[in-house]
Every structure is written in C-alpha cells, then in structure tokens.
Coordinates of C-alpha atoms and ligand atoms in Angstrom, one line a residue:
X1 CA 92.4 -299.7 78.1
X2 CA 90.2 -298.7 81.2
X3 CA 86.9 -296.7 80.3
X4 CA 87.7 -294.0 82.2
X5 CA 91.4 -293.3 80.5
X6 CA 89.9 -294.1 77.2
X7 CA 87.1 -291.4 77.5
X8 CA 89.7 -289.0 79.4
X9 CA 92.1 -289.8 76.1
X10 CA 89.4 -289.4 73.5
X11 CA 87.3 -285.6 75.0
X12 CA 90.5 -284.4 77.1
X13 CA 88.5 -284.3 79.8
X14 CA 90.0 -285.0 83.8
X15 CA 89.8 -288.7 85.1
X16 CA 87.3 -287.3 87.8
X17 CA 84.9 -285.7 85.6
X18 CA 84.6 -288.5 83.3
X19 CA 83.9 -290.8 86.6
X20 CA 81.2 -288.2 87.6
X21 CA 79.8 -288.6 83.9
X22 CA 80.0 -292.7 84.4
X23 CA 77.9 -292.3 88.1
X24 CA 75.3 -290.4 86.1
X25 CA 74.4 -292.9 83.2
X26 CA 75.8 -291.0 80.8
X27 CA 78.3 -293.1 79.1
X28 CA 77.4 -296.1 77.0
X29 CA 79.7 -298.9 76.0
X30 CA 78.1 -301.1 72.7
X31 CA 74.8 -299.8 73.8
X32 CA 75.1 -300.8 77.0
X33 CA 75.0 -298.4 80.1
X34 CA 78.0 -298.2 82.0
X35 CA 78.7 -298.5 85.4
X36 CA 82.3 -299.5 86.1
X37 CA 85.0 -297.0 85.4
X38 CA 87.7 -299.6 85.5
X39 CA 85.6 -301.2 82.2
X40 CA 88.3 -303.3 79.8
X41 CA 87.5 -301.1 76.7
X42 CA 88.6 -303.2 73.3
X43 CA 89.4 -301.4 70.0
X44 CA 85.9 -302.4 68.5
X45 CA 84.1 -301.3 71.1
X46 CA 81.9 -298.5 70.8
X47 CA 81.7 -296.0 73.4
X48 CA 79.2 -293.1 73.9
X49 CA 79.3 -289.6 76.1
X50 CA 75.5 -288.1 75.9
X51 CA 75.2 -290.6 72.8
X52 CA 77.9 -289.5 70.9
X53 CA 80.1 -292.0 69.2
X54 CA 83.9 -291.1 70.8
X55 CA 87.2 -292.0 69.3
X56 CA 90.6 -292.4 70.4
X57 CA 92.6 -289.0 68.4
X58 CA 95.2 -289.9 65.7
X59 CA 94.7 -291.6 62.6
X60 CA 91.9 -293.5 61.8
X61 CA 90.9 -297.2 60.4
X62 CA 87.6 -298.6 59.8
X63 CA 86.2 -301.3 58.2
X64 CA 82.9 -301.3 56.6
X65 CA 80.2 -303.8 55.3
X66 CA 79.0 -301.8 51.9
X67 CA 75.3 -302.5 51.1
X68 CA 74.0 -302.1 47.2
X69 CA 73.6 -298.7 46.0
X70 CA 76.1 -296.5 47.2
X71 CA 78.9 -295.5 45.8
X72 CA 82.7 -295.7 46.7
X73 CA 83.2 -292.0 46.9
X74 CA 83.6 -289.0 49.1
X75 CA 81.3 -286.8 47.3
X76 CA 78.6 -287.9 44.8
X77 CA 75.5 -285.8 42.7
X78 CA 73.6 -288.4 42.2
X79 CA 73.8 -291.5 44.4
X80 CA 74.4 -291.8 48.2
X81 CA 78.5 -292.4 49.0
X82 CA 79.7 -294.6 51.6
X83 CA 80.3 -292.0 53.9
X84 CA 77.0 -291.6 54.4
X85 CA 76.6 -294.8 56.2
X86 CA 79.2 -293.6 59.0
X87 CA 76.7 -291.8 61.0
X88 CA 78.1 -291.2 64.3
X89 CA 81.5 -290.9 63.0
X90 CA 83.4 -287.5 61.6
X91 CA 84.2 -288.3 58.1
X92 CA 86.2 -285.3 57.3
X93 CA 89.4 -286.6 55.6
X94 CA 88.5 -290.5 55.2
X95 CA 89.1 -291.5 52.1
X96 CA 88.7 -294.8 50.3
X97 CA 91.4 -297.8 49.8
X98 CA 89.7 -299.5 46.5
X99 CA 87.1 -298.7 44.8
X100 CA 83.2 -300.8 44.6
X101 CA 80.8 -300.6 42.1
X102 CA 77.6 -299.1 43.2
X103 CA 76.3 -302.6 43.2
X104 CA 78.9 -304.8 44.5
X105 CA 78.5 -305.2 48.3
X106 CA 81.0 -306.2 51.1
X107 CA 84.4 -305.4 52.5
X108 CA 85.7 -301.5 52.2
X109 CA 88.4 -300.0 54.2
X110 CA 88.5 -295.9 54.9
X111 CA 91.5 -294.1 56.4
X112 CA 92.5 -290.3 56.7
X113 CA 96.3 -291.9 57.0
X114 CA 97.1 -291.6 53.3
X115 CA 100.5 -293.5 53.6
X116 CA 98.3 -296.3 54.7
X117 CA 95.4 -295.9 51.9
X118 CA 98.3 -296.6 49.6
X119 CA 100.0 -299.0 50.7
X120 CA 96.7 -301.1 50.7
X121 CA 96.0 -300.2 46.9
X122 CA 99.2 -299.9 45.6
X123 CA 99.9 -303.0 43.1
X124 CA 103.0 -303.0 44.1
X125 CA 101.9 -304.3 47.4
X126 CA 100.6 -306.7 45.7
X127 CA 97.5 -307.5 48.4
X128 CA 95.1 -310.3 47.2
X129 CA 91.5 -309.4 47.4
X130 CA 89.1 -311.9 47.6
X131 CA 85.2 -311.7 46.0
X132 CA 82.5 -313.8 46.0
X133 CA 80.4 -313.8 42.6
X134 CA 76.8 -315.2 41.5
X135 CA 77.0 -315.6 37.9
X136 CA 74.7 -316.7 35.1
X137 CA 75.9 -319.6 33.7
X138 CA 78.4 -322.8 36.0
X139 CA 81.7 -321.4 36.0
X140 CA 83.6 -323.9 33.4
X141 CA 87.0 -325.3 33.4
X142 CA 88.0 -323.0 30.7
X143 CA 87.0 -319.9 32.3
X144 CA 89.7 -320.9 35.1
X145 CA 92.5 -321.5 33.1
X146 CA 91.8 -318.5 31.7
X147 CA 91.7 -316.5 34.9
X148 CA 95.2 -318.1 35.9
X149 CA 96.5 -318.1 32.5
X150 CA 95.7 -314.1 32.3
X151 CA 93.2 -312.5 29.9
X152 CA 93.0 -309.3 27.4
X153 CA 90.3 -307.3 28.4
X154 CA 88.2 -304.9 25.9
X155 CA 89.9 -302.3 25.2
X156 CA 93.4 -302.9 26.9
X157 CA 96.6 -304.1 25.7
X158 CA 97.7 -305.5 28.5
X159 CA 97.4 -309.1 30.0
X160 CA 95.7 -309.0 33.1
X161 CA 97.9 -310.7 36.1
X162 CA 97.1 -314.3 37.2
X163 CA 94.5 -314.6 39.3
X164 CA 92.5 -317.6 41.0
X165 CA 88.7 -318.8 40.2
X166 CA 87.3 -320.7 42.1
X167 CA 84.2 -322.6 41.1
X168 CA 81.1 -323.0 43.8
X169 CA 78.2 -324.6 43.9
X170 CA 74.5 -322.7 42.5
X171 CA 76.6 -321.0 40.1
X172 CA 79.4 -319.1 42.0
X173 CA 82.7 -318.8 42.2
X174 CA 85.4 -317.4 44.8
X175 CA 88.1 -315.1 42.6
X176 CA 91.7 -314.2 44.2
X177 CA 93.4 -311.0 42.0
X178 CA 96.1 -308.9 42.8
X179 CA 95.2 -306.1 40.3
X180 CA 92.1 -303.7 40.8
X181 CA 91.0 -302.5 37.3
X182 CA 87.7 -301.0 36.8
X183 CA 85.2 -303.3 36.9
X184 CA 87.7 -306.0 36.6
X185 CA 85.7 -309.2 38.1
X186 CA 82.5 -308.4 35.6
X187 CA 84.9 -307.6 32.8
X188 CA 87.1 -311.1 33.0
X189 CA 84.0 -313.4 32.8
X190 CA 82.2 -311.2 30.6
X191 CA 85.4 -311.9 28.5
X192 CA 84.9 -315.7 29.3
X193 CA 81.6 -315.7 28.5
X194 CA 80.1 -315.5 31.5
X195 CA 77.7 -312.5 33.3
X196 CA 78.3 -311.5 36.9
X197 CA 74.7 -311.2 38.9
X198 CA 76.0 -310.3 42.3
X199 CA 79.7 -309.4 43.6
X200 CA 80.9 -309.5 47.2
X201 CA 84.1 -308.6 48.5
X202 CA 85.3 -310.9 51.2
X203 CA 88.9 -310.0 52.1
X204 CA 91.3 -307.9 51.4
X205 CA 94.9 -308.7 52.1
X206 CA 94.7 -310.5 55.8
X207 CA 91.4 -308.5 56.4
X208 CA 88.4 -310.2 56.4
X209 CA 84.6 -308.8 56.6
X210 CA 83.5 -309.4 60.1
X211 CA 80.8 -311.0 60.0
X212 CA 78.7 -309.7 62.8
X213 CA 78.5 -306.7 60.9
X214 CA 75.4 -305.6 59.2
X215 CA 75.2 -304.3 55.8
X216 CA 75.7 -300.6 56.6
X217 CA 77.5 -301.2 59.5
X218 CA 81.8 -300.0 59.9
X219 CA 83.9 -300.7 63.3
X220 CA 87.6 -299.8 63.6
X221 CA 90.4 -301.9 62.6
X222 CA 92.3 -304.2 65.1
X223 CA 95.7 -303.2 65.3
X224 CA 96.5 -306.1 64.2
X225 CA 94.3 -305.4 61.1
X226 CA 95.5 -302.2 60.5
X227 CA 99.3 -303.5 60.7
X228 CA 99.3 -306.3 58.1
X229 CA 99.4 -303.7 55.7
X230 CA 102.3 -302.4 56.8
X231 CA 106.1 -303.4 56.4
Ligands
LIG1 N1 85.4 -306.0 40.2 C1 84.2 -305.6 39.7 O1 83.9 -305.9 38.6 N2 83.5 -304.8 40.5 C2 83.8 -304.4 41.7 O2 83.1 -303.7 42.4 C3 85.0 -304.9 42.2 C4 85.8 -305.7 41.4

C-alpha cells in the first residue's frame, strides 16, 4: 500500500494533509524519514506521524521475540508482562496465544481477535510448536523414545501425546509437541532424567521467530502468517 493511503487509512486524516505532513519531515518509515508519498509500505513496516507508531484499524497480529524475565501475562504484581515490551503500540485488548515461563525466551504471538488466539492454542488444532532446549546432561536415546513413546508426568494420569526430540550437539535438543501443559518441556526430561538450563521457542505452527528481531522486539504478522492458522 502507498504511504500516503496507509497513513490516510490508519489517522482518518485527508490524502492532502497527510502529503503536507510527508513535505514537512514528519513521517518516518522504519526510522527513516520520508520523502515520497507514493512509498511501497509492507505489513512489517513501521510507520511514524510526530514519532508515533501508527497502525492499520481492525484486528491485530503481532509477533514477538520474549527476553528472560517477563511474564506471559496481561497484568502481573510482581514481575514485568510482555506487554510491557510493546512500547509504541496500544495494548488494550491483546491477549496472549500460549503461555512462557518467565524464563523461557522466544517466539510469542498476541492478538485482540479472540477467534484467532484460539484457534492457535486450541489442541484440537493440533499446531506443533517447536523449542530449542540447553540441558544438563547429552540427551540419550532413551529419553527420545520416551518423548515419542509418550510419558506420565508427576502428578497426571494421563499420557502425554507423541512428541519429537531431537538431540543436538553441546547438550541440546530441538522438541516438536502438539500439547501445551504447564511447564511441559522441563517436566518431560525432568521425568527422563534430564534438567532443562535454557528453553527457546522457535516456531509455532508455520510461524517462525524472525530473526532480525531483537529480544524485546514484536512486528505484525504477514498475512500470510496470520492466515496459516486459519481454515
Ligand atoms: N515448556 C516449558 O517447560 N516451559 C515453557 O515456557 C514452554 C514449554
């Protein structure tokens, strides 16, 4: 979309004021000022007016990379949430498809379209999500027949569903599941043995982590993105 229709779309303002604004420096596109009104604007791009962040109306879909201590909530007494991180962005109504522990870092999705935050968590959608995990001891051959084989956990009376580990080198491993029970990558090698050091969440469903973004750092889902959860 042209800058000036997407900044038009985004404040309701006329095409002509929003040229005037583009003529006097005001817009930015990725921090970069803008000079062209006819500007190919993509969906990850980020576009200011007077340095605020603006967004398209309707539903929203972000991605973001989740550092260490913060937690996967909207609202938290103790520890910073995640919506803290979205700075420039008007978290009112985002929630939270799936759930990290304060320390596990990586891939989070946010939406205020709750049809959609479901349909991304819901087992019955049965999305994989992918983790990368620093453990204590080699990952052994055991430990993933076990995971595809489908484990009691402590406490629970119910097998958990297959799932894929992975072995890598310097004691890591890449781990498919389908389920998300609390704590559940820790829980299935503490079960096998095994101690989890550090957990990252790569993927979830067809969604990877971009990787140009910083720990901290959210963008907004491709359409494409946003649409391989969907029917
Ligand atoms: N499994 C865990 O143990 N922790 C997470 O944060 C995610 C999956």
């Amino acid at each position: 979309m042209r800058l000036d229709k997407y900044i038009s779309h985004a404040t309701g303002l006329p095409r002509d004021t929003v040229k005037r604004a583009i003529r006097h420096k005001r817009v930015s596109v990725n921090g970069e000022l803008a000079r062209l009104a006819a500007q190919h604007i993509a969906e990850t791009d980020r576009v200011c007016l007077d340095d605020d962040a603006l967004q398209l109306p309707g539903p929203r879909y972000l991605m973001l990379h989740k550092p260490a201590g913060y937690v996967c909530a909207t609202e938290d007494s103790e520890h910073p949430i995640v919506l803290d991180l979205l700075r420039d962005i008007d978290t009112a109504g985002l929630g939270i498809a799936g759930r990290l522990d304060i320390d596990t870092t990586g891939l989070v999705l946010l939406s205020d379209d709750g049809q959609w935050l479901h349909r991304v968590t819901s087992p019955r959608h049965q999305h994989d999500k992918v983790y990368r995990a620093v453990l204590q001891e080699a990952v052994t051959p055991q430990t993933v027949e076990a995971f595809a084989a489908g484990m009691l956990l402590h406490g629970e009376d119910k097998l958990t569903a297959p799932a894929r580990c992975i072995p890598l080198p310097d004691n890591g491993a890449e781990v498919h599941l389908r389920e998300g029970r609390y704590h559940q990558v820790k829980r299935m090698f503490a079960a096998c043995g095994n101690h989890v050091l550090a957990l990252h969440r790569v993927r979830i469903g067809a969604v990877l982590l971009d990787d140009t973004l910083a720990e901290g750092a959210s963008r907004p889902l491709t359409q494409e993105e946003m649409e391989s959860f969907l029917p």
